[in-house]
Short mmCIF file of C-alpha atoms and ligand atoms in Angstrom, two decimals:
data_model
loop_
_atom_site.label_atom_id
_atom_site.label_comp_id
_atom_site.label_asym_id
_atom_site.label_seq_id
_atom_site.Cartn_x
_atom_site.Cartn_y
_atom_site.Cartn_z
CA MET E 1 2.38 -23.34 -11.42
CA ARG E 2 -0.62 -21.70 -9.86
CA LEU E 3 0.05 -20.60 -6.32
CA ILE E 4 -2.89 -20.91 -3.99
CA PHE E 5 -3.18 -21.66 -0.35
CA SER E 6 -4.40 -24.45 1.83
CA CYS E 7 -5.43 -24.49 5.44
CA ALA E 8 -5.05 -27.20 8.03
CA ALA E 9 -5.66 -27.41 11.72
CA ALA E 10 -2.25 -28.61 12.92
CA LEU E 11 -1.19 -28.44 16.55
CA GLY E 12 -4.42 -26.63 17.19
CA VAL E 13 -3.43 -23.74 14.93
CA VAL E 14 -5.29 -22.97 11.76
CA LEU E 15 -2.39 -22.47 9.47
CA CYS E 16 -2.89 -21.39 5.92
CA VAL E 17 0.17 -22.24 3.90
CA ILE E 18 0.62 -20.64 0.53
CA GLY E 19 1.98 -23.06 -2.02
CA PRO E 20 1.28 -24.95 -5.22
CA GLY E 21 -2.15 -26.49 -5.59
CA SER E 22 -5.40 -26.27 -7.44
CA ARG E 23 -8.10 -25.58 -4.86
CA ALA E 24 -8.60 -22.61 -2.59
CA PRO E 25 -10.51 -23.70 0.49
CA ARG E 26 -11.91 -20.98 2.66
CA ALA E 27 -10.08 -20.35 5.88
CA GLN E 28 -12.03 -20.59 9.10
CA ALA E 29 -10.96 -18.28 11.87
CA PRO E 30 -10.56 -20.11 15.17
CA LYS E 31 -12.75 -19.02 18.04
CA HIS E 32 -9.82 -17.94 20.17
CA LEU E 33 -6.33 -17.35 18.94
CA ALA E 34 -3.42 -16.16 21.06
CA LEU E 35 -0.09 -14.83 19.84
CA VAL E 36 2.22 -15.21 22.79
CA GLY E 37 5.78 -14.29 23.74
CA GLY E 38 7.11 -11.64 21.38
CA MET E 39 7.64 -7.91 21.72
CA LEU E 40 4.52 -5.92 20.90
CA LEU E 41 4.35 -2.62 19.03
CA THR E 42 0.78 -1.41 19.29
CA GLY E 43 0.88 1.25 16.55
CA TYR E 44 0.92 4.05 19.12
CA GLU E 45 4.09 6.00 19.77
CA VAL E 46 4.71 4.46 23.17
CA PRO E 47 7.45 2.08 24.34
CA PRO E 48 7.06 -1.52 23.19
CA ILE E 49 5.52 -4.14 25.45
CA HIS E 50 7.99 -6.97 26.05
CA HIS E 51 7.02 -10.65 26.32
CA ALA E 52 3.52 -9.74 25.26
CA ALA E 53 0.37 -11.57 24.23
CA VAL E 54 -2.44 -10.71 21.86
CA LEU E 55 -5.74 -12.51 22.30
CA ILE E 56 -8.08 -12.72 19.33
CA GLU E 57 -11.68 -13.87 19.27
CA GLY E 58 -13.10 -14.51 15.82
CA ASN E 59 -11.87 -11.59 13.76
CA LYS E 60 -11.39 -9.13 16.62
CA ILE E 61 -8.65 -8.39 19.11
CA VAL E 62 -10.01 -8.76 22.63
CA GLN E 63 -6.89 -8.27 24.74
CA ALA E 64 -3.28 -7.17 24.30
CA GLY E 65 -0.54 -6.55 26.84
CA PRO E 66 2.20 -8.26 28.86
CA ALA E 67 1.67 -12.04 28.59
CA SER E 68 1.44 -12.24 32.38
CA GLU E 69 -1.68 -10.06 32.27
CA VAL E 70 -3.49 -11.59 29.30
CA LYS E 71 -5.76 -14.49 30.23
CA VAL E 72 -5.57 -17.04 27.46
CA PRO E 73 -8.66 -19.29 27.53
CA ALA E 74 -8.09 -23.05 27.60
CA ASP E 75 -9.70 -23.48 24.19
CA ALA E 76 -7.42 -20.96 22.52
CA THR E 77 -5.03 -21.98 19.80
CA VAL E 78 -1.63 -20.56 20.62
CA VAL E 79 1.00 -19.26 18.20
CA ASP E 80 4.40 -18.89 19.83
CA THR E 81 5.94 -15.54 18.84
CA SER E 82 8.86 -15.71 21.29
CA GLY E 83 11.93 -13.85 20.11
CA ARG E 84 9.97 -12.01 17.45
CA THR E 85 8.18 -8.68 17.11
CA MET E 86 4.41 -8.34 16.75
CA LEU E 87 2.92 -5.23 15.22
CA PRO E 88 -0.27 -4.15 13.46
CA GLY E 89 -0.76 -5.36 9.89
CA LEU E 90 0.79 -2.78 7.57
CA ILE E 91 -1.40 -0.52 5.48
CA GLU E 92 -0.33 0.51 1.99
CA ALA E 93 -1.85 3.94 1.39
CA HIS E 94 -1.14 3.92 -2.34
CA GLY E 95 -0.95 0.73 -4.38
CA HIS E 96 -1.89 -0.51 -7.85
CA LEU E 97 -2.97 -4.11 -8.17
CA VAL E 98 -3.04 -3.92 -11.96
CA ALA E 99 0.73 -3.47 -12.09
CA LEU E 100 3.50 -5.80 -10.91
CA GLY E 101 6.71 -3.83 -11.34
CA HIS E 102 6.77 -4.14 -15.14
CA GLY E 103 8.95 -1.49 -16.78
CA ASN E 104 6.67 -0.06 -19.41
CA TYR E 105 2.91 0.61 -19.40
CA GLU E 106 2.98 0.93 -23.20
CA THR E 107 3.71 -2.77 -23.45
CA TRP E 108 2.38 -4.13 -20.13
CA PHE E 109 -1.31 -3.45 -20.71
CA PRO E 110 -1.25 -4.63 -24.35
CA TRP E 111 0.54 -7.78 -23.12
CA ILE E 112 -2.30 -8.41 -20.68
CA ASN E 113 -4.84 -7.91 -23.47
CA ALA E 114 -2.97 -10.26 -25.77
CA HIS E 115 -2.72 -12.96 -23.09
CA GLY E 116 -6.28 -13.45 -21.99
CA GLY E 117 -7.53 -9.92 -21.39
CA ASN E 118 -9.72 -9.82 -18.32
CA ALA E 119 -8.71 -13.32 -17.25
CA MET E 120 -5.04 -12.26 -17.23
CA LEU E 121 -5.87 -8.97 -15.53
CA THR E 122 -7.56 -10.96 -12.78
CA ARG E 123 -4.51 -13.20 -12.48
CA VAL E 124 -2.29 -10.12 -12.22
CA MET E 125 -4.44 -8.62 -9.47
CA GLU E 126 -4.60 -11.92 -7.58
CA THR E 127 -0.80 -12.08 -7.74
CA ALA E 128 -0.47 -8.51 -6.48
CA ALA E 129 -2.94 -9.08 -3.65
CA LYS E 130 -1.08 -12.15 -2.47
CA GLN E 131 2.35 -10.51 -2.73
CA LEU E 132 1.11 -7.64 -0.59
CA LEU E 133 -0.35 -9.94 2.05
CA MET E 134 2.84 -11.97 2.24
CA ALA E 135 4.78 -8.74 2.79
CA GLY E 136 2.65 -8.06 5.85
CA VAL E 137 0.41 -5.56 4.08
CA THR E 138 -3.00 -6.56 5.38
CA THR E 139 -4.76 -3.54 3.85
CA THR E 140 -4.12 -1.72 0.57
CA VAL E 141 -5.64 1.47 -0.75
CA ASP E 142 -5.78 0.92 -4.51
CA LEU E 143 -5.67 4.27 -6.29
CA GLY E 144 -6.28 3.55 -9.93
CA ALA E 145 -7.69 0.49 -11.69
CA PRO E 146 -10.52 -0.37 -14.08
CA LEU E 147 -13.75 -0.29 -12.09
CA GLN E 148 -15.37 -3.72 -12.37
CA PRO E 149 -12.16 -5.79 -12.15
CA ILE E 150 -10.92 -4.05 -9.01
CA LEU E 151 -14.31 -4.22 -7.27
CA ALA E 152 -14.55 -7.90 -8.17
CA ILE E 153 -11.17 -8.79 -6.68
CA ARG E 154 -11.88 -6.69 -3.58
CA ASP E 155 -15.11 -8.57 -3.00
CA ARG E 156 -13.63 -12.01 -3.70
CA ILE E 157 -10.85 -11.34 -1.19
CA ASN E 158 -13.42 -10.24 1.39
CA LYS E 159 -15.37 -13.45 0.82
CA GLY E 160 -12.22 -15.52 1.31
CA GLU E 161 -12.17 -16.79 -2.26
CA VAL E 162 -8.79 -15.21 -2.96
CA VAL E 163 -5.85 -14.95 -0.55
CA GLY E 164 -4.79 -11.37 -0.46
CA THR E 165 -4.52 -8.01 1.18
CA ARG E 166 -7.80 -6.29 2.10
CA VAL E 167 -8.50 -3.79 -0.68
CA PHE E 168 -10.09 -0.36 -0.59
CA ALA E 169 -10.63 0.61 -4.20
CA SER E 170 -11.00 3.95 -5.93
CA GLY E 171 -11.57 2.42 -9.35
CA PRO E 172 -10.67 4.84 -12.17
CA TRP E 173 -9.08 8.15 -11.29
CA ILE E 174 -10.65 11.39 -12.46
CA SER E 175 -8.48 13.49 -14.77
CA ARG E 176 -8.60 16.13 -17.52
CA GLY E 177 -7.19 15.54 -20.97
CA ALA E 178 -5.07 12.54 -20.01
CA THR E 179 -4.26 10.00 -22.72
CA GLY E 180 -1.96 7.10 -23.40
CA ALA E 181 -1.36 3.59 -22.14
CA MET E 182 -1.22 4.59 -18.49
CA GLN E 183 -4.59 6.36 -18.58
CA ALA E 184 -6.18 3.42 -20.38
CA GLY E 185 -4.55 0.70 -18.30
CA PHE E 186 -5.35 2.25 -14.94
CA GLY E 187 -8.85 3.03 -16.15
CA GLY E 188 -8.63 6.82 -15.84
CA VAL E 189 -11.68 8.86 -16.86
CA ASN E 190 -11.47 12.38 -18.27
CA ILE E 191 -13.88 15.16 -17.41
CA ALA E 192 -14.23 18.60 -19.03
CA THR E 193 -16.21 20.53 -16.41
CA PRO E 194 -16.70 20.51 -12.63
CA GLU E 195 -20.27 19.28 -13.23
CA GLU E 196 -18.91 16.28 -15.12
CA ALA E 197 -16.46 15.67 -12.30
CA ALA E 198 -19.31 15.56 -9.78
CA GLN E 199 -21.30 13.22 -12.04
CA GLN E 200 -18.33 10.92 -12.29
CA VAL E 201 -18.01 10.79 -8.50
CA GLU E 202 -21.72 10.04 -8.27
CA LYS E 203 -21.29 7.16 -10.70
CA LEU E 204 -18.31 5.71 -8.84
CA ALA E 205 -20.00 6.08 -5.46
CA ASN E 206 -23.08 4.26 -6.72
CA ALA E 207 -20.86 1.50 -8.10
CA GLY E 208 -19.47 0.99 -4.59
CA VAL E 209 -15.94 2.42 -4.55
CA ASP E 210 -14.24 3.08 -1.20
CA GLN E 211 -12.55 6.40 -2.04
CA ILE E 212 -12.05 8.76 -4.95
CA LYS E 213 -8.78 9.56 -6.68
CA ALA E 214 -8.45 12.97 -8.30
CA HIS E 215 -5.53 13.13 -10.72
CA ALA E 216 -3.26 16.13 -11.40
CA GLY E 217 -4.28 18.69 -14.00
CA LEU E 218 -7.72 19.43 -12.57
CA THR E 219 -8.86 22.98 -11.79
CA PHE E 220 -9.68 24.28 -8.33
CA ASP E 221 -13.38 24.09 -9.23
CA ASP E 222 -12.96 20.47 -10.36
CA TYR E 223 -11.40 19.51 -7.02
CA LYS E 224 -14.14 21.37 -5.18
CA ALA E 225 -16.89 19.62 -7.12
CA ILE E 226 -15.22 16.23 -6.56
CA VAL E 227 -14.80 16.82 -2.83
CA ASP E 228 -18.39 18.01 -2.35
CA ALA E 229 -19.83 15.07 -4.26
CA ALA E 230 -17.58 12.53 -2.53
CA HIS E 231 -18.23 13.83 0.97
CA LYS E 232 -21.98 13.60 0.36
CA HIS E 233 -21.39 9.87 -0.01
CA GLY E 234 -19.03 9.67 2.95
CA LEU E 235 -16.07 9.02 0.64
CA ARG E 236 -12.63 10.54 1.06
CA VAL E 237 -10.74 12.09 -1.83
CA HIS E 238 -7.07 11.42 -2.54
CA ALA E 239 -5.36 13.84 -4.92
CA HIS E 240 -2.41 12.84 -7.12
CA VAL E 241 -0.49 16.13 -7.05
CA TYR E 242 3.11 17.23 -7.49
CA ALA E 243 3.34 20.86 -8.63
CA GLU E 244 2.87 23.57 -5.98
CA GLN E 245 -0.17 25.02 -7.72
CA ASP E 246 -1.92 21.62 -7.93
CA VAL E 247 -1.15 20.91 -4.30
CA ARG E 248 -2.54 24.30 -3.27
CA HIS E 249 -5.74 23.80 -5.26
CA ALA E 250 -6.28 20.37 -3.76
CA LEU E 251 -5.54 21.63 -0.25
CA GLU E 252 -7.86 24.61 -0.52
CA ALA E 253 -10.63 22.59 -2.13
CA GLY E 254 -10.64 20.29 0.89
CA VAL E 255 -9.12 17.16 -0.63
CA ASP E 256 -8.64 14.67 2.24
CA VAL E 257 -5.22 13.18 1.42
CA LEU E 258 -2.44 14.74 -0.65
CA GLN E 259 -0.66 11.95 -2.51
CA HIS E 260 2.85 12.08 -4.09
CA VAL E 261 3.59 15.56 -2.68
CA GLY E 262 7.30 16.15 -2.23
CA SER E 263 8.41 13.50 -4.69
CA ALA E 264 9.08 13.59 -8.43
CA GLY E 265 11.32 16.64 -8.74
CA THR E 266 8.61 18.64 -10.46
CA ALA E 267 8.13 20.56 -7.25
CA PRO E 268 11.39 20.97 -5.42
CA PRO E 269 10.79 21.88 -1.79
CA TYR E 270 7.48 23.66 -1.55
CA SER E 271 7.17 27.23 -0.35
CA PRO E 272 7.10 27.62 3.44
CA GLU E 273 3.56 29.05 3.09
CA LEU E 274 2.28 25.89 1.41
CA ILE E 275 3.92 23.65 4.02
CA ARG E 276 2.47 25.81 6.79
CA GLY E 277 -0.96 25.60 5.16
CA ILE E 278 -0.78 21.81 4.99
CA VAL E 279 0.44 21.51 8.58
CA ASN E 280 -2.06 23.98 10.00
CA ALA E 281 -4.93 22.28 8.20
CA GLY E 282 -3.77 18.94 9.60
CA ARG E 283 -4.04 17.64 6.07
CA PRO E 284 -2.38 14.24 5.64
CA VAL E 285 0.35 13.74 3.09
CA VAL E 286 1.61 10.52 1.52
CA VAL E 287 4.92 11.28 -0.15
CA THR E 288 5.49 8.08 -2.19
CA ALA E 289 9.18 8.94 -1.96
CA ALA E 290 10.99 5.71 -2.75
CA HIS E 291 9.76 4.84 -6.23
CA ARG E 292 12.15 6.25 -8.81
CA ALA E 293 14.27 8.51 -6.55
CA TRP E 294 15.43 5.66 -4.29
CA VAL E 295 14.43 2.53 -6.19
CA TYR E 296 16.52 3.58 -9.20
CA PRO E 297 19.85 4.14 -7.41
CA ASP E 298 19.20 1.14 -5.15
CA THR E 299 18.79 -0.99 -8.27
CA ALA E 300 21.91 0.51 -9.84
CA ALA E 301 23.79 -0.46 -6.69
CA PHE E 302 22.37 -3.99 -6.68
CA PRO E 303 20.66 -4.95 -9.93
CA GLU E 304 20.63 -8.53 -8.65
CA ARG E 305 17.53 -7.57 -6.67
CA LEU E 306 15.53 -7.94 -9.88
CA GLN E 307 16.33 -11.65 -10.02
CA ASP E 308 15.74 -12.39 -6.35
CA PRO E 309 14.67 -16.06 -6.30
CA GLU E 310 12.35 -15.41 -3.35
CA MET E 311 10.55 -12.79 -5.41
CA LYS E 312 10.46 -15.04 -8.46
CA LYS E 313 8.47 -17.59 -6.44
CA LEU E 314 5.76 -14.98 -5.92
CA PHE E 315 4.99 -14.72 -9.64
CA PRO E 316 3.31 -17.04 -12.11
CA PRO E 317 6.23 -17.94 -14.44
CA GLU E 318 4.89 -16.37 -17.63
CA ILE E 319 4.23 -13.07 -15.84
CA PHE E 320 7.67 -13.12 -14.25
CA ALA E 321 9.24 -13.71 -17.67
CA GLU E 322 7.37 -10.74 -19.13
CA VAL E 323 8.36 -8.48 -16.23
CA GLN E 324 11.99 -9.58 -16.51
CA ASP E 325 11.95 -8.95 -20.24
CA SER E 326 10.66 -5.41 -19.69
CA LEU E 327 13.48 -4.65 -17.26
CA LYS E 328 16.38 -5.87 -19.41
CA ASN E 329 17.60 -2.34 -20.10
CA TRP E 330 15.90 -0.69 -17.15
CA PRO E 331 18.10 2.47 -16.95
CA ALA E 332 16.75 3.52 -20.36
CA LEU E 333 13.07 3.20 -19.46
CA GLY E 334 10.93 6.27 -20.05
CA TYR E 335 9.57 5.99 -16.52
CA PHE E 336 12.98 6.92 -15.10
CA GLN E 337 13.65 9.86 -17.47
CA ARG E 338 13.56 12.52 -14.78
CA THR E 339 15.03 10.48 -11.97
CA ASP E 340 18.26 12.48 -11.86
CA ARG E 341 16.31 15.60 -10.91
CA GLU E 342 14.14 13.69 -8.48
CA MET E 343 17.24 12.37 -6.78
CA LEU E 344 18.59 15.89 -6.48
CA TYR E 345 15.56 16.99 -4.48
CA ARG E 346 14.59 13.74 -2.83
CA GLU E 347 15.96 14.40 0.64
CA ARG E 348 14.50 17.87 1.02
CA GLY E 349 11.23 16.64 -0.45
CA VAL E 350 10.74 14.19 2.42
CA LYS E 351 12.39 16.20 5.19
CA GLN E 352 10.21 19.26 4.61
CA PHE E 353 7.24 17.28 5.91
CA ILE E 354 9.02 15.29 8.61
CA GLU E 355 10.53 18.42 10.11
CA SER E 356 7.39 20.54 9.86
CA GLY E 357 5.33 18.02 11.82
CA ALA E 358 2.88 17.29 9.01
CA VAL E 359 0.49 14.37 9.37
CA MET E 360 2.28 11.74 7.34
CA GLY E 361 0.83 8.48 6.09
CA MET E 362 2.86 5.91 4.19
CA GLY E 363 2.29 4.80 0.61
CA THR E 364 4.47 3.69 -2.24
CA ASP E 365 2.73 3.57 -5.63
CA SER E 366 3.52 -0.14 -5.45
CA GLY E 367 3.33 -2.00 -8.72
CA THR E 368 5.05 0.79 -10.68
CA PRO E 369 8.30 -0.08 -12.51
CA MET E 370 10.71 -2.08 -10.28
CA ASN E 371 8.56 -1.11 -7.28
CA PHE E 372 7.42 -4.60 -6.36
CA HIS E 373 4.49 -5.20 -4.02
CA SER E 374 6.61 -7.65 -2.05
CA GLU E 375 8.98 -4.94 -0.82
CA ALA E 376 7.69 -1.46 -1.70
CA LEU E 377 6.35 -0.61 1.74
CA TRP E 378 9.38 -1.53 3.81
CA ARG E 379 11.55 0.37 1.32
CA GLU E 380 9.36 3.46 1.68
CA ILE E 381 9.40 3.19 5.47
CA LYS E 382 13.20 2.83 5.41
CA VAL E 383 13.51 6.02 3.34
CA HIS E 384 11.48 7.93 5.92
CA VAL E 385 13.68 6.59 8.72
CA ASP E 386 16.83 7.45 6.76
CA MET E 387 15.46 10.98 6.32
CA GLY E 388 15.02 11.45 10.05
CA MET E 389 11.68 9.95 11.04
CA THR E 390 11.97 7.76 14.11
CA PRO E 391 11.28 4.07 13.44
CA GLN E 392 8.37 4.25 15.85
CA ARG E 393 6.79 7.19 14.02
CA ALA E 394 7.39 5.50 10.66
CA ILE E 395 5.67 2.30 11.83
CA ALA E 396 2.80 4.36 13.26
CA ALA E 397 2.53 6.14 9.89
CA ALA E 398 2.16 2.81 8.07
CA THR E 399 -0.41 1.52 10.57
CA ARG E 400 -2.35 3.84 12.90
CA VAL E 401 -2.00 7.06 10.91
CA ASN E 402 -2.75 5.34 7.61
CA ALA E 403 -5.91 3.83 9.12
CA GLN E 404 -7.02 7.26 10.31
CA ILE E 405 -6.35 9.07 7.07
CA ILE E 406 -8.36 6.54 5.06
CA GLY E 407 -11.23 6.80 7.53
CA LYS E 408 -10.78 3.34 9.07
CA GLY E 409 -9.26 4.36 12.38
CA ARG E 410 -11.95 2.61 14.37
CA GLU E 411 -11.36 -0.81 12.85
CA LEU E 412 -7.73 -0.87 11.79
CA GLY E 413 -4.21 0.37 12.49
CA THR E 414 -3.50 -0.57 16.10
CA ILE E 415 -3.38 -3.62 18.30
CA GLU E 416 -5.99 -2.99 20.97
CA PRO E 417 -9.32 -4.48 22.02
CA GLY E 418 -12.11 -3.99 19.53
CA LYS E 419 -9.95 -3.66 16.44
CA LEU E 420 -9.97 -6.14 13.56
CA ALA E 421 -7.33 -8.81 14.15
CA ASP E 422 -4.61 -7.74 11.71
CA VAL E 423 -1.26 -8.57 13.28
CA ILE E 424 2.09 -9.41 11.72
CA VAL E 425 5.09 -11.14 13.24
CA VAL E 426 8.54 -10.16 12.01
CA LYS E 427 12.00 -11.50 12.71
CA GLY E 428 14.18 -9.05 14.62
CA ASN E 429 13.56 -5.64 16.14
CA PRO E 430 12.36 -3.01 13.65
CA LEU E 431 13.02 -0.26 16.19
CA PHE E 432 16.72 -1.19 15.98
CA ASP E 433 16.81 -1.94 12.24
CA ILE E 434 13.75 -0.96 10.26
CA VAL E 435 14.62 -3.46 7.52
CA ALA E 436 13.38 -6.14 9.93
CA LEU E 437 10.02 -5.30 8.35
CA SER E 438 11.20 -7.20 5.27
CA ASN E 439 11.29 -10.37 7.34
CA VAL E 440 7.61 -11.11 7.80
CA GLU E 441 7.06 -14.62 9.16
CA ILE E 442 3.38 -14.73 10.09
CA VAL E 443 0.45 -12.63 8.99
CA VAL E 444 -2.87 -12.61 10.79
CA LYS E 445 -5.57 -10.92 8.76
CA ASN E 446 -9.08 -10.63 10.08
CA GLY E 447 -8.28 -13.36 12.63
CA THR E 448 -6.92 -15.89 10.10
CA VAL E 449 -3.29 -16.99 10.34
CA PHE E 450 -1.16 -17.17 7.22
CA SER E 451 2.35 -18.57 7.31
CA TRP E 452 4.74 -19.58 4.56
CA ARG E 453 8.02 -20.32 6.22
ZN1 ZN O 1 -1.02 8.76 -8.26
ZN1 ZN O 2 -0.36 5.76 -8.20
#
């Protein structure tokens, strides 16, 4: 079964329902759309607005506030959000569309090659993009994928040819001396000198990437060359760093976002000097805490999550079968080899940033083993709340702060006039129970309504 979506104007609402079918008509955004009745979280750390309304014109938000103060034009199509919570579309600050939770890169990428190659890779990325959108993730920062395929899916989504999360793509990451199935599958490129690093950035920028990913193992001069070349093109640099020395190099070289820091057990709580340096520089961090250190014990506690029938519906059957097969003996997977140590340090790893007041975005490495796109972000947000972040700050991290740290703060991340119309409606009150974010009922992306309940 090939899942696509169809749109119909029913009850005056353009509703795009994802389901079985063979054609993918383009959705037309209505002229005026109003979401009326529910509680509104704007993405700012202020009290919620009760019985609110959000008015959308085309793909932009034009008004948001108490329903009694928002003038809904007579021609507007109205979506009743009574009894629900409205908040900005979530932003995933670290995802991988080429992966779908499969347990082993050594077999996943060869499986793709043996089952259609690029055609299957496209199918995988389409599946990931749709899973993310359905989870309320209206924007995803993809940090590692072969260049042409990821740019192609990004552009097809933007044109409305594919239903999916909005993608900002880095294409291949830049590394030194990396080998193996992971490097090949995620399209990593190796450099040997800072000059080569700068040339690589130049090449990626000219190809049209949205940001640069610098992998661990680079020298300070490499990071510096990458940052200088990227900033010339107005691109931000995200560094994949764990060890204290790598983090320090990336920080001092001016890397814009420090990814993975504080997770993985390779760098148990950083030195106070490094934390102070990060905080004083106002340098954003994205911890990617939940994969491995929380996903593993959560799966041990409830392995049934791997066979969730709701999740199964989000996969083409042959891909689901392959993913299931790879997870048969999941505790033995190489990916989880060091998880015991990661679990030992996991709480301090997250708390060191929460308590120091660092600028924290929210990203998950979604697509990595058992870290499914359909749930990775709410799990990551829950971990931050469990570690002491207020629900409001955690939601702001996944919306407003994420938008700012990826350089899209003017268009995305909050519900206020002038922003792109990315709004999600969830069942329940996430300020009371953050897991309400797993209950996404309606997604509005760029002014188009998607619903699947
Ligand atoms: Zn990474
Ligand atoms: Zn990653």
